[in-house]
XYZ file of C-alpha atoms in Angstrom:
707
model
C -3.744 60.030 -69.345
C -4.928 57.807 -72.144
C -1.537 57.004 -73.606
C -0.384 54.727 -70.771
C -3.728 52.944 -70.779
C -3.589 52.483 -74.542
C -0.054 51.138 -74.248
C -1.155 48.668 -71.572
C -4.060 47.486 -73.662
C -1.698 46.748 -76.544
C 0.120 44.142 -74.382
C -1.436 40.641 -74.851
C -0.854 39.545 -71.249
C -2.479 42.644 -69.865
C -5.465 42.191 -72.121
C -5.822 38.538 -71.060
C -5.635 39.439 -67.374
C -8.171 42.199 -67.857
C -10.531 39.855 -69.601
C -10.099 37.258 -66.817
C -10.919 39.868 -64.196
C -13.971 40.953 -66.160
C -15.104 37.343 -66.503
C -14.628 36.636 -62.801
C -16.469 39.815 -61.894
C -19.237 38.885 -64.279
C -19.483 35.434 -62.748
C -19.695 37.002 -59.295
C -22.397 39.349 -60.492
C -24.233 36.571 -62.186
C -24.150 33.975 -59.389
C -24.183 35.414 -55.822
C -23.377 32.962 -53.015
C -26.280 34.161 -50.849
C -29.570 35.705 -51.926
C -31.268 37.725 -49.201
C -34.838 37.783 -50.452
C -36.759 38.326 -47.243
C -38.331 34.884 -47.104
C -36.508 34.248 -43.824
C -34.752 36.355 -41.244
C -31.401 34.477 -41.074
C -29.042 33.095 -43.693
C -26.194 30.723 -42.790
C -23.187 31.595 -44.892
C -20.811 28.907 -43.585
C -20.599 26.621 -46.600
C -20.799 29.540 -49.062
C -17.488 30.961 -47.890
C -14.207 30.918 -49.774
C -11.246 30.966 -47.424
C -7.597 31.977 -47.929
C -4.953 31.419 -45.249
C -2.439 34.259 -44.936
C 0.503 32.759 -43.083
C 2.519 35.983 -43.405
C -0.364 38.097 -42.059
C 0.849 40.816 -44.456
C -1.731 40.630 -47.234
C -4.026 43.586 -47.675
C -7.440 43.975 -49.257
C -5.696 45.277 -52.340
C -3.712 42.049 -52.549
C -6.453 39.491 -51.990
C -8.982 41.289 -54.247
C -6.712 41.050 -57.255
C -7.656 38.552 -59.923
C -4.527 36.445 -59.525
C -5.565 35.676 -55.905
C -8.978 34.374 -56.888
C -7.812 30.789 -57.332
C -6.184 30.765 -53.850
C -9.571 31.073 -52.156
C -10.846 27.560 -51.325
C -14.501 26.858 -50.724
C -15.218 25.833 -47.118
C -16.582 22.359 -46.469
C -17.451 23.087 -42.840
C -20.233 25.086 -41.267
C -18.860 27.000 -39.508
C -15.267 26.848 -40.813
C -12.850 26.002 -37.987
C -9.051 26.011 -38.182
C -7.881 25.460 -34.619
C -5.314 27.632 -32.876
C -3.524 29.186 -35.838
C -1.053 32.047 -36.053
C -2.205 32.875 -39.576
C -4.688 35.493 -40.641
C -7.662 34.195 -42.587
C -9.439 35.962 -45.451
C -13.044 35.016 -46.155
C -14.838 35.911 -49.366
C -18.428 35.499 -50.447
C -21.033 37.429 -52.422
C -24.620 38.207 -51.619
C -27.557 39.780 -53.436
C -30.016 41.699 -51.333
C -33.516 41.602 -52.824
C -35.427 42.407 -49.648
C -36.275 46.136 -49.790
C -38.595 46.258 -46.757
C -37.511 49.312 -44.742
C -38.459 47.703 -41.391
C -35.868 44.993 -41.889
C -32.365 46.074 -41.024
C -29.960 43.350 -42.105
C -26.603 42.790 -40.474
C -23.577 40.658 -41.235
C -22.463 38.960 -37.977
C -19.432 36.868 -37.114
C -20.862 35.125 -34.062
C -17.767 34.240 -32.057
C -17.070 36.830 -29.366
C -13.390 35.995 -28.539
C -12.143 36.766 -32.095
C -9.719 39.637 -31.615
C -9.592 41.273 -35.080
C -12.529 41.110 -37.495
C -12.275 43.505 -40.464
C -15.076 43.520 -43.078
C -14.715 44.937 -46.599
C -17.899 45.534 -48.662
C -16.932 46.073 -52.319
C -18.652 49.020 -53.988
C -19.715 49.003 -57.663
C -16.751 51.194 -58.557
C -14.302 48.637 -57.131
C -13.521 50.495 -53.895
C -14.278 49.050 -50.499
C -16.436 50.067 -47.571
C -14.222 49.134 -44.615
C -15.641 48.217 -41.173
C -13.493 47.410 -38.119
C -14.498 44.972 -35.387
C -13.258 42.321 -32.959
C -12.892 41.906 -29.219
C -10.003 44.405 -29.224
C -12.323 47.173 -30.438
C -13.906 49.103 -27.523
C -17.641 48.785 -27.126
C -18.297 52.429 -27.945
C -16.502 52.176 -31.270
C -18.319 49.079 -32.483
C -20.751 49.528 -35.318
C -23.321 47.384 -33.509
C -23.085 47.362 -29.707
C -23.082 43.614 -29.287
C -20.795 40.871 -27.958
C -20.760 39.340 -31.438
C -19.124 41.200 -34.301
C -22.032 42.625 -36.289
C -22.015 45.085 -39.240
C -24.943 46.712 -41.094
C -25.352 45.596 -44.696
C -25.082 48.381 -47.255
C -28.202 49.598 -49.028
C -29.777 47.177 -51.461
C -28.160 47.017 -54.880
C -29.297 45.392 -58.117
C -25.909 43.729 -58.426
C -24.313 41.148 -56.085
C -21.966 42.566 -53.460
C -18.648 40.862 -52.779
C -17.578 40.790 -49.119
C -14.090 40.152 -47.767
C -13.568 39.421 -44.081
C -10.115 39.340 -42.485
C -9.881 37.512 -39.140
C -6.865 37.240 -36.857
C -6.914 35.935 -33.293
C -4.850 34.070 -30.692
C -7.859 31.990 -29.664
C -9.686 29.286 -31.619
C -10.109 30.271 -35.275
C -13.818 29.672 -35.787
C -15.841 31.625 -38.405
C -19.620 31.358 -37.861
C -20.760 33.961 -40.416
C -24.462 34.815 -40.559
C -26.636 37.354 -42.395
C -29.682 38.123 -40.294
C -31.933 40.887 -39.144
C -31.169 42.949 -36.066
C -34.155 41.504 -34.201
C -33.063 37.977 -35.099
C -29.556 38.727 -33.844
C -30.976 39.769 -30.480
C -33.151 36.662 -30.242
C -30.381 34.307 -31.343
C -27.875 35.845 -28.918
C -30.383 35.519 -26.068
C -31.255 31.928 -26.967
C -27.580 31.016 -27.128
C -27.157 32.195 -23.547
C -29.994 30.033 -22.143
C -27.931 26.808 -21.904
C -25.080 28.765 -20.354
C -27.344 30.272 -17.706
C -28.572 26.764 -16.913
C -24.942 25.677 -16.691
C -24.186 28.624 -14.385
C -27.151 27.627 -12.210
C -25.822 24.068 -11.920
C -22.402 25.393 -10.961
C -23.896 27.747 -8.381
C -25.948 24.977 -6.760
C -22.918 22.662 -6.658
C -20.778 25.401 -5.120
C -23.359 26.316 -2.486
C -24.146 22.732 -1.469
C -20.530 21.603 -1.191
C -19.417 24.815 0.496
C -21.978 24.112 3.241
C -20.695 20.550 3.526
C -17.134 21.816 3.838
C -18.150 24.184 6.645
C -19.693 21.325 8.603
C -17.341 18.457 7.716
C -14.025 20.348 7.444
C -12.973 17.949 4.697
C -10.560 19.613 2.263
C -11.877 17.511 -0.624
C -15.067 19.625 -0.589
C -13.050 22.857 -0.584
C -10.936 21.728 -3.538
C -14.092 20.678 -5.376
C -15.735 24.090 -4.808
C -12.640 25.950 -6.017
C -12.388 23.670 -9.041
C -16.021 24.425 -9.969
C -15.511 28.162 -9.498
C -12.370 28.448 -11.618
C -13.020 25.824 -14.271
C -16.689 26.798 -14.626
C -15.822 30.456 -15.101
C -13.203 29.447 -17.650
C -15.841 27.618 -19.686
C -18.344 30.459 -19.348
C -15.864 33.111 -20.411
C -14.071 31.038 -23.015
C -16.897 29.331 -24.871
C -20.019 31.420 -24.278
C -18.576 34.928 -24.748
C -20.798 36.077 -21.897
C -17.990 38.228 -20.522
C -18.101 40.440 -23.575
C -21.796 41.065 -22.916
C -21.313 42.446 -19.409
C -17.719 43.629 -19.687
C -17.799 45.163 -23.170
C -14.463 46.959 -22.923
C -12.589 44.040 -21.356
C -11.494 42.477 -24.604
C -7.706 42.688 -24.050
C -7.787 40.965 -20.697
C -10.831 38.755 -21.295
C -8.485 36.792 -23.574
C -5.973 36.182 -20.748
C -8.302 35.624 -17.799
C -9.855 32.356 -19.073
C -6.375 30.853 -19.475
C -5.436 31.675 -15.883
C -8.770 30.269 -14.709
C -8.145 27.083 -16.716
C -4.741 26.598 -15.077
C -6.259 27.187 -11.632
C -9.023 24.705 -12.430
C -6.396 22.123 -13.419
C -4.507 22.751 -10.180
C -7.544 22.302 -7.957
C -8.886 19.246 -9.789
C -5.565 17.499 -9.130
C -5.714 18.561 -5.468
C -9.294 17.315 -5.334
C -8.259 13.976 -6.849
C -5.413 13.572 -4.315
C -7.666 14.365 -1.362
C -10.710 12.423 -2.554
C -8.851 9.295 -3.684
C -6.412 9.285 -0.709
C -3.555 8.828 -3.164
C -0.872 9.429 -0.530
C -2.065 6.207 1.144
C -3.443 4.130 -1.731
C -0.937 4.928 -4.532
C 2.085 6.709 -2.976
C 4.203 6.509 -6.154
C 1.502 8.079 -8.329
C 0.830 10.605 -5.588
C 4.380 11.947 -5.938
C 3.699 12.476 -9.656
C 0.451 14.308 -8.827
C 2.367 16.635 -6.504
C 4.717 17.498 -9.351
C 1.687 18.153 -11.544
C 0.178 20.517 -8.951
C 3.419 22.501 -8.985
C 3.393 22.581 -12.807
C -0.190 23.905 -12.851
C 0.738 26.609 -10.345
C 3.700 27.748 -12.441
C 1.626 27.744 -15.659
C -1.057 29.842 -13.919
C 1.545 32.492 -13.047
C 3.007 32.421 -16.552
C -0.436 32.896 -18.117
C -0.471 36.508 -16.899
C 2.798 37.394 -18.674
C 3.523 35.135 -21.648
C 1.729 35.618 -24.989
C -1.791 34.219 -25.117
C -0.808 31.666 -27.745
C 2.015 30.370 -25.558
C -0.385 30.142 -22.611
C -2.814 28.182 -24.775
C -0.071 25.762 -25.827
C 1.008 25.227 -22.190
C -2.594 24.745 -21.067
C -3.373 22.278 -23.835
C -0.197 20.316 -23.063
C -1.084 20.089 -19.380
C -4.627 19.031 -20.277
C -3.380 16.327 -22.651
C -1.234 14.824 -19.879
C -3.461 15.377 -16.834
C -6.479 13.745 -18.511
C -4.919 10.267 -18.931
C -2.974 10.650 -15.673
C -6.091 11.135 -13.535
C -7.844 8.336 -15.405
C -5.003 5.948 -14.580
C -4.915 7.063 -10.928
C -8.679 6.630 -10.447
C -8.621 3.178 -12.108
C -5.748 1.991 -9.902
C -7.396 3.325 -6.728
C -10.719 1.706 -7.682
C -9.045 -1.654 -8.354
C -7.454 -1.449 -4.903
C -10.866 -1.440 -3.269
C -11.840 2.252 -2.861
C -15.372 2.154 -4.292
C -16.120 5.939 -4.480
C -13.337 6.145 -7.076
C -15.768 4.782 -9.682
C -17.763 8.053 -9.547
C -14.586 10.072 -10.034
C -13.598 7.823 -12.933
C -17.015 8.191 -14.592
C -17.049 11.990 -14.200
C -13.510 12.540 -15.412
C -14.042 10.151 -18.331
C -17.121 12.148 -19.375
C -15.197 15.429 -19.430
C -12.267 13.859 -21.297
C -14.649 12.383 -23.870
C -16.295 15.770 -24.381
C -12.923 17.481 -24.837
C -11.874 14.839 -27.373
C -15.132 15.243 -29.325
C -14.831 19.044 -29.592
C -12.158 19.104 -32.344
C -13.968 16.252 -34.116
C -17.120 18.346 -34.097
C -15.195 21.421 -35.215
C -13.917 19.492 -38.217
C -17.515 18.790 -39.225
C -17.209 15.063 -38.662
C -20.201 15.106 -36.304
C -23.646 16.363 -37.313
C -24.415 19.860 -36.071
C -26.829 19.834 -33.147
C -27.384 21.322 -29.722
C -25.214 18.569 -28.179
C -22.276 19.041 -30.544
C -22.419 22.838 -30.089
C -22.244 22.502 -26.289
C -20.041 19.440 -25.791
C -17.752 21.047 -23.207
C -20.639 22.479 -21.233
C -22.527 19.164 -21.168
C -19.418 17.139 -20.344
C -18.445 19.563 -17.588
C -21.961 19.524 -16.097
C -22.125 15.718 -16.059
C -18.616 15.550 -14.607
C -19.393 17.972 -11.777
C -22.652 16.185 -10.945
C -20.816 12.849 -10.799
C -18.118 14.432 -8.626
C -20.889 15.644 -6.310
C -22.287 12.101 -6.186
C -18.788 10.870 -5.415
C -18.568 13.266 -2.491
C -22.020 12.176 -1.309
C -20.902 8.561 -1.544
C -17.802 9.601 0.377
C -20.119 10.640 3.228
C -21.630 7.147 3.207
C -18.153 5.636 3.137
C -17.098 7.921 5.975
C -20.174 6.817 7.944
C -19.292 3.181 7.299
C -15.678 3.833 8.291
C -16.891 5.611 11.429
C -19.152 2.691 12.309
C -16.330 0.265 11.580
C -13.965 2.348 13.715
C -16.544 2.490 16.507
C -17.078 -1.255 16.239
C -13.348 -1.824 16.196
C -12.939 0.445 19.214
C -15.695 -1.474 21.020
C -14.079 -4.765 20.098
C -10.751 -3.355 21.232
C -12.270 -2.321 24.550
C -13.842 -5.743 24.967
C -10.538 -7.323 24.048
C -8.783 -5.064 26.540
C -11.228 -5.981 29.305
C -10.971 -9.626 28.332
C -7.199 -9.321 28.359
C -7.329 -7.743 31.794
C -9.543 -10.566 33.036
C -7.291 -13.153 31.422
C -4.209 -11.468 32.821
C -5.749 -11.376 36.261
C -6.810 -15.013 35.913
C -3.349 -15.898 34.657
C -1.752 -14.040 37.542
C -4.059 -15.895 39.923
C -3.127 -19.216 38.292
C 0.547 -18.354 38.497
C 0.114 -17.346 42.109
C -1.647 -20.632 42.854
C 1.023 -22.519 40.948
C 3.689 -20.717 42.899
C 1.913 -21.618 46.103
C 1.685 -25.246 44.988
C 5.351 -25.213 44.027
C 6.205 -23.737 47.397
C 4.033 -26.352 49.077
C 5.716 -29.096 47.072
C 9.074 -27.628 47.930
C 8.151 -27.554 51.574
C 6.935 -31.133 51.355
C 10.107 -32.146 49.557
C 12.165 -30.273 52.082
C 10.336 -32.144 54.819
C 11.132 -35.463 53.171
C 14.638 -34.241 52.509
C 15.081 -33.231 56.125
C 13.737 -36.542 57.362
C 16.008 -38.426 55.005
C 19.000 -36.329 55.979
C 18.272 -36.820 59.650
C 17.864 -40.552 59.167
C 20.922 -41.017 56.999
C 23.296 -38.718 58.823
C 22.305 -40.015 62.281
C 24.236 -43.281 62.027
C 27.491 -41.824 60.671
C 27.408 -39.112 63.256
C 26.842 -41.665 66.032
C 29.853 -43.552 64.832
C 31.895 -40.373 64.750
C 30.791 -39.440 68.256
C 31.302 -42.905 69.737
C 34.670 -43.450 68.170
C 35.822 -40.007 69.114
C 34.882 -40.671 72.772
C 36.630 -44.000 72.667
C 39.651 -42.292 71.185
C 39.710 -39.863 74.103
C 39.441 -42.655 76.663
C 42.113 -44.701 74.948
C 44.349 -41.660 74.747
C 43.976 -41.168 78.494
C 44.786 -44.775 79.127
C 47.817 -44.512 76.876
C 49.059 -41.568 78.854
C 48.555 -43.329 82.119
C 50.362 -46.404 80.880
C 53.242 -44.429 79.513
C 53.852 -42.882 82.889
C 53.630 -45.933 85.004
C 54.742 -48.851 82.863
C 58.323 -49.908 82.296
C 59.906 -50.445 78.959
C 58.893 -54.029 78.733
C 55.362 -52.962 78.074
C 56.181 -52.025 74.526
C 54.021 -54.752 73.057
C 50.937 -53.442 74.766
C 51.629 -50.000 73.449
C 51.832 -51.346 69.956
C 48.407 -52.954 70.332
C 46.990 -49.713 71.613
C 48.488 -47.810 68.695
C 46.855 -50.324 66.331
C 43.519 -49.600 67.937
C 44.120 -45.886 67.369
C 44.703 -46.568 63.713
C 41.506 -48.564 63.286
C 39.509 -45.906 65.079
C 40.895 -43.205 62.820
C 39.969 -45.280 59.768
C 36.396 -45.643 60.981
C 36.142 -41.920 61.588
C 37.422 -41.193 58.078
C 35.103 -43.764 56.515
C 31.937 -42.431 58.080
C 32.921 -38.841 57.532
C 33.411 -39.682 53.870
C 29.966 -41.225 53.768
C 28.420 -38.130 55.329
C 30.178 -35.999 52.719
C 28.756 -38.204 49.933
C 25.250 -37.845 51.315
C 25.475 -34.064 51.329
C 26.895 -33.995 47.795
C 24.084 -36.206 46.450
C 21.503 -34.034 48.157
C 22.921 -30.965 46.444
C 22.848 -32.686 43.058
C 19.241 -33.682 43.595
C 18.116 -30.170 44.564
C 20.146 -28.208 41.993
C 19.152 -28.064 38.293
C 22.097 -27.283 36.082
C 21.259 -25.994 32.604
C 22.779 -28.011 29.814
C 23.015 -27.613 26.046
C 20.764 -29.784 23.911
C 22.161 -31.547 20.872
C 21.298 -34.334 18.450
C 22.814 -37.526 19.870
C 23.307 -41.075 18.640
C 21.822 -43.051 21.560
C 23.562 -46.290 20.615
C 26.966 -44.641 20.925
C 25.993 -42.899 24.178
C 24.881 -46.239 25.665
C 28.115 -47.971 24.580
C 30.212 -45.260 26.223
C 28.406 -45.579 29.559
C 28.463 -49.394 29.470
C 32.233 -49.079 29.188
C 32.357 -46.762 32.211
C 30.263 -49.179 34.302
C 32.335 -52.228 33.298
C 35.545 -50.415 34.189
C 34.140 -49.418 37.581
C 32.912 -52.923 38.413
C 36.255 -54.453 37.435
C 37.984 -52.133 39.833
C 35.648 -52.852 42.714
C 34.750 -56.547 42.244
C 37.772 -58.534 41.181
C 36.861 -61.982 39.942
C 33.226 -60.985 39.408
C 32.021 -61.275 35.791
C 28.750 -59.950 34.359
C 27.440 -61.001 30.951
C 26.432 -57.838 29.051
C 24.167 -58.341 26.000
C 23.629 -55.457 23.565
C 20.604 -55.444 21.224
C 20.930 -51.967 19.654
C 18.754 -51.227 16.634
C 20.911 -50.083 13.684
C 20.033 -46.792 11.983
C 18.411 -45.444 15.117
C 17.404 -41.785 14.485
C 19.221 -39.031 16.292
C 17.457 -37.692 19.385
C 17.716 -34.180 20.809
C 18.846 -34.562 24.441
C 21.146 -33.062 27.064
C 23.954 -35.639 26.818
C 25.437 -35.113 30.306
C 22.107 -35.441 32.080
C 20.851 -38.401 30.064
C 24.267 -40.050 30.561
C 23.962 -39.637 34.327
C 20.500 -41.287 34.233
C 21.830 -44.193 32.126
C 24.816 -44.574 34.470
C 22.548 -44.746 37.535
C 20.317 -47.391 35.944
C 23.281 -49.465 34.762
C 24.955 -49.292 38.185
C 21.692 -50.375 39.836
C 21.448 -53.307 37.405
C 25.049 -54.364 38.089
C 24.466 -53.996 41.843
C 21.325 -56.154 41.632
C 23.075 -59.003 39.779
C 26.012 -58.708 42.197
C 23.723 -59.137 45.159
C 22.087 -62.138 43.485
C 25.555 -63.620 42.801
C 26.439 -63.379 46.496
C 23.617 -65.810 47.319
C 25.640 -68.580 45.698
C 22.782 -69.997 43.659
C 23.698 -73.008 41.592
C 24.078 -72.290 37.868
C 23.431 -68.566 38.236
C 25.142 -66.371 35.615
C 24.870 -62.587 36.220
C 23.525 -60.957 33.062
C 22.490 -57.456 31.959
C 20.704 -56.836 28.628
C 20.552 -53.355 26.983
C 18.324 -52.846 23.927
C 17.100 -49.901 21.800
C 14.042 -49.726 19.530
C 12.411 -47.040 17.338
C 8.631 -47.344 17.158
C 5.643 -44.994 16.728
C 7.833 -41.894 16.576
C 9.562 -42.645 19.880
C 12.818 -44.275 20.948
C 12.745 -46.914 23.716
C 15.781 -47.946 25.797
C 15.415 -51.073 27.950
C 17.885 -52.082 30.683
C 17.116 -55.606 31.901
C 18.899 -57.616 34.610
C 18.415 -61.024 36.285
C 19.227 -59.732 39.757
C 17.331 -59.652 43.018
C 14.331 -57.722 41.741
C 12.302 -55.163 43.692
C 9.987 -56.318 46.470
C 6.323 -55.583 45.773
C 5.924 -53.739 49.070
C 8.360 -50.983 48.145
C 7.722 -50.529 44.424
C 5.546 -47.414 44.930
C 8.407 -45.665 46.727
C 11.106 -46.583 44.252
C 11.417 -43.046 42.739
C 11.177 -41.145 46.042
C 14.303 -39.269 47.166
C 16.477 -41.120 49.741
C 14.516 -44.350 49.443
C 16.757 -47.350 48.803
C 16.669 -51.124 49.166
C 20.424 -51.337 49.586
C 22.137 -52.034 52.857
C 23.374 -49.050 54.881
C 26.578 -47.676 53.468
C 25.898 -48.958 49.921
C 23.526 -46.273 48.664
C 21.714 -43.124 49.688
C 18.522 -43.475 47.552
C 18.950 -40.563 45.131
C 19.984 -42.334 41.906
C 16.530 -43.398 40.691
C 14.965 -40.146 41.840
C 17.510 -38.146 39.854
C 17.101 -40.375 36.805
C 13.303 -40.084 36.900
C 13.480 -36.273 37.041
C 16.015 -36.065 34.211
C 13.991 -38.264 31.856
C 10.451 -37.050 32.610
C 11.004 -33.356 33.330
C 14.092 -32.466 31.324
C 13.459 -34.669 28.285
C 9.635 -35.042 28.206
C 10.006 -38.821 28.311
C 8.911 -41.632 30.581
C 10.730 -43.986 32.954
C 8.892 -47.209 33.843
C 9.932 -50.519 35.315
C 8.740 -54.087 35.553
C 10.199 -56.318 38.315
C 9.806 -59.800 39.709
C 11.417 -60.519 43.057
C 14.465 -62.853 42.827
C 14.102 -62.924 39.029
C 15.099 -59.490 37.831
C 14.021 -55.984 36.830
C 13.530 -54.160 33.514
C 13.679 -50.377 33.290
C 12.223 -48.785 30.089
C 13.159 -45.252 28.997
C 10.950 -43.699 26.302
C 12.101 -40.492 24.547
C 10.343 -38.475 21.791
C 11.929 -38.773 18.353
C 12.064 -35.777 15.957
C 10.617 -36.000 12.409
C 12.706 -37.741 9.808
C 13.323 -34.472 7.908
C 14.781 -32.816 10.982
C 16.973 -35.846 11.627
C 18.256 -35.808 8.059
C 19.103 -32.119 8.296
C 21.283 -32.733 11.329
C 23.127 -35.729 9.908
C 26.748 -35.064 9.024
C 27.510 -34.724 5.308
């Protein structure tokens, strides 16, 4: 037995390693990290820990306790040490010296983070062996050394030498190592005090759930239901995940208490998005973002189902990814909705911002960058409480908004009813006005028909008398002709020729007066019938020239040897005017024919030095176009000037006019073209007719000019 040991001791490397181990052990024995002397009942070991990360998770206590591993342990700078969600196993080493020998004090080593799955503690004995204790949330309650939600282990009996402790921790949750040495009574008090804030938090959640559930029952608004479900699922996630309270009342639920909080977190994310959609009316206010929120609801639902089957670490990664995206997404949605005028969105924005800020500060606090305090230890709980209270205020404000909307809707409905009644009254009044107008139109028509009938009777009476008289004469003369033909000899041929000539003249008279009667009827039809015509932009100067040519041609054909001096004073650059060319041309033709007739009648008087003259001028002034037709004819007697535009009134001799020209022209200009037709006349000196037509704006005229 001694030979191998002697051979080993002869090797220089072995001797050096042995001496190093002895020196390290001596240093451990000489300088313990923690001295439990009984002056206090709790010792925080956080910054006295040396930590080694085992990425392979294959190292054993025999490996890490060897001397060559001593330099791989790094002293912790955090209290407690926190390493996030890591797949590695972590070894913790420290030494303590127990000087307190009071039998009433039973000291325990506690790792005070309930969700840690595997917590194995190795107390090194003086002979180099280890006292092994098993713990963690995967260990059933009955097999735990100390029946507690935290992982507690009794310290070995007091020893005059420091005791080295190794702790191996492996978990799929947050790697956090709050190691304490404290008495059993202190552990009970600390555990109870740690639950006080969480019970307050649970009370806040319960009151929020009860109040908003009652509101949902009465209001039937799904936003309240989504809010209640969000509180239930997300609140239970926080209680189970961060407080470890589930391990207190469900001691043997370790395997599934790791999965349940993840499913609750996914459900909370699903219902907070549904709450945001319903509360912010995103389908109406931001339809594009609402489609993205619908996709996110589906993603949360799928992740909730996966949480029950995939590994816990994978579920944590999915949940953290969804949280990293949904946080900014809901912030953006609430800001956009608020900027579009929905005021309750500011409460949602404030609440969600508070929770997001708390979640961001948690890893900062875990890294030790924030001072340890009650606030930093309960950031998620405080942020969640403030968020849920602000959400409740948002829902309360929503009631006020709903009341305002209801009042606005009621006011709008009242205004609509008043508008409807007013519309009915206006419609009835309008119908009454239209009925009265129709009656007036009918009365005017009847009056016009009376005048028309009187005029027709007056005008047709003479031609018909001629027709009747000449027809009777024709019968008598025909009888005489027959008698003469029977009784007279051939030498009476001359008399027969005279009689035949009389027949011819009589037939001519009948044709002449029948033609006149036909003209009267045709003019009456033109006066009583309104033919629709197309409006167009017209150059009035050109239109006037064309109709002057028509009148001159007609007068040359009817009055040979009769010359009329026609003077044209047409303003150049006259703007185009929107008219019905055929109708306005008819009015111009009537006025020109009347002017030529008037100067013709004056010429027949044989006045010395008289020269028949007609002057046509155009002028653009004050946004209107004026056409003047002036003659030096017979003029209009003062006694008949008031009747000049009446149908069938004329100053011409029988057979020369029927009295419809001026009436037609007046109707065309005033009614069809919104213009005016006025005249100024002096008997035996002449008459001036003035046509005034509205002129369009210059821009409209320029648009219609040919290019």
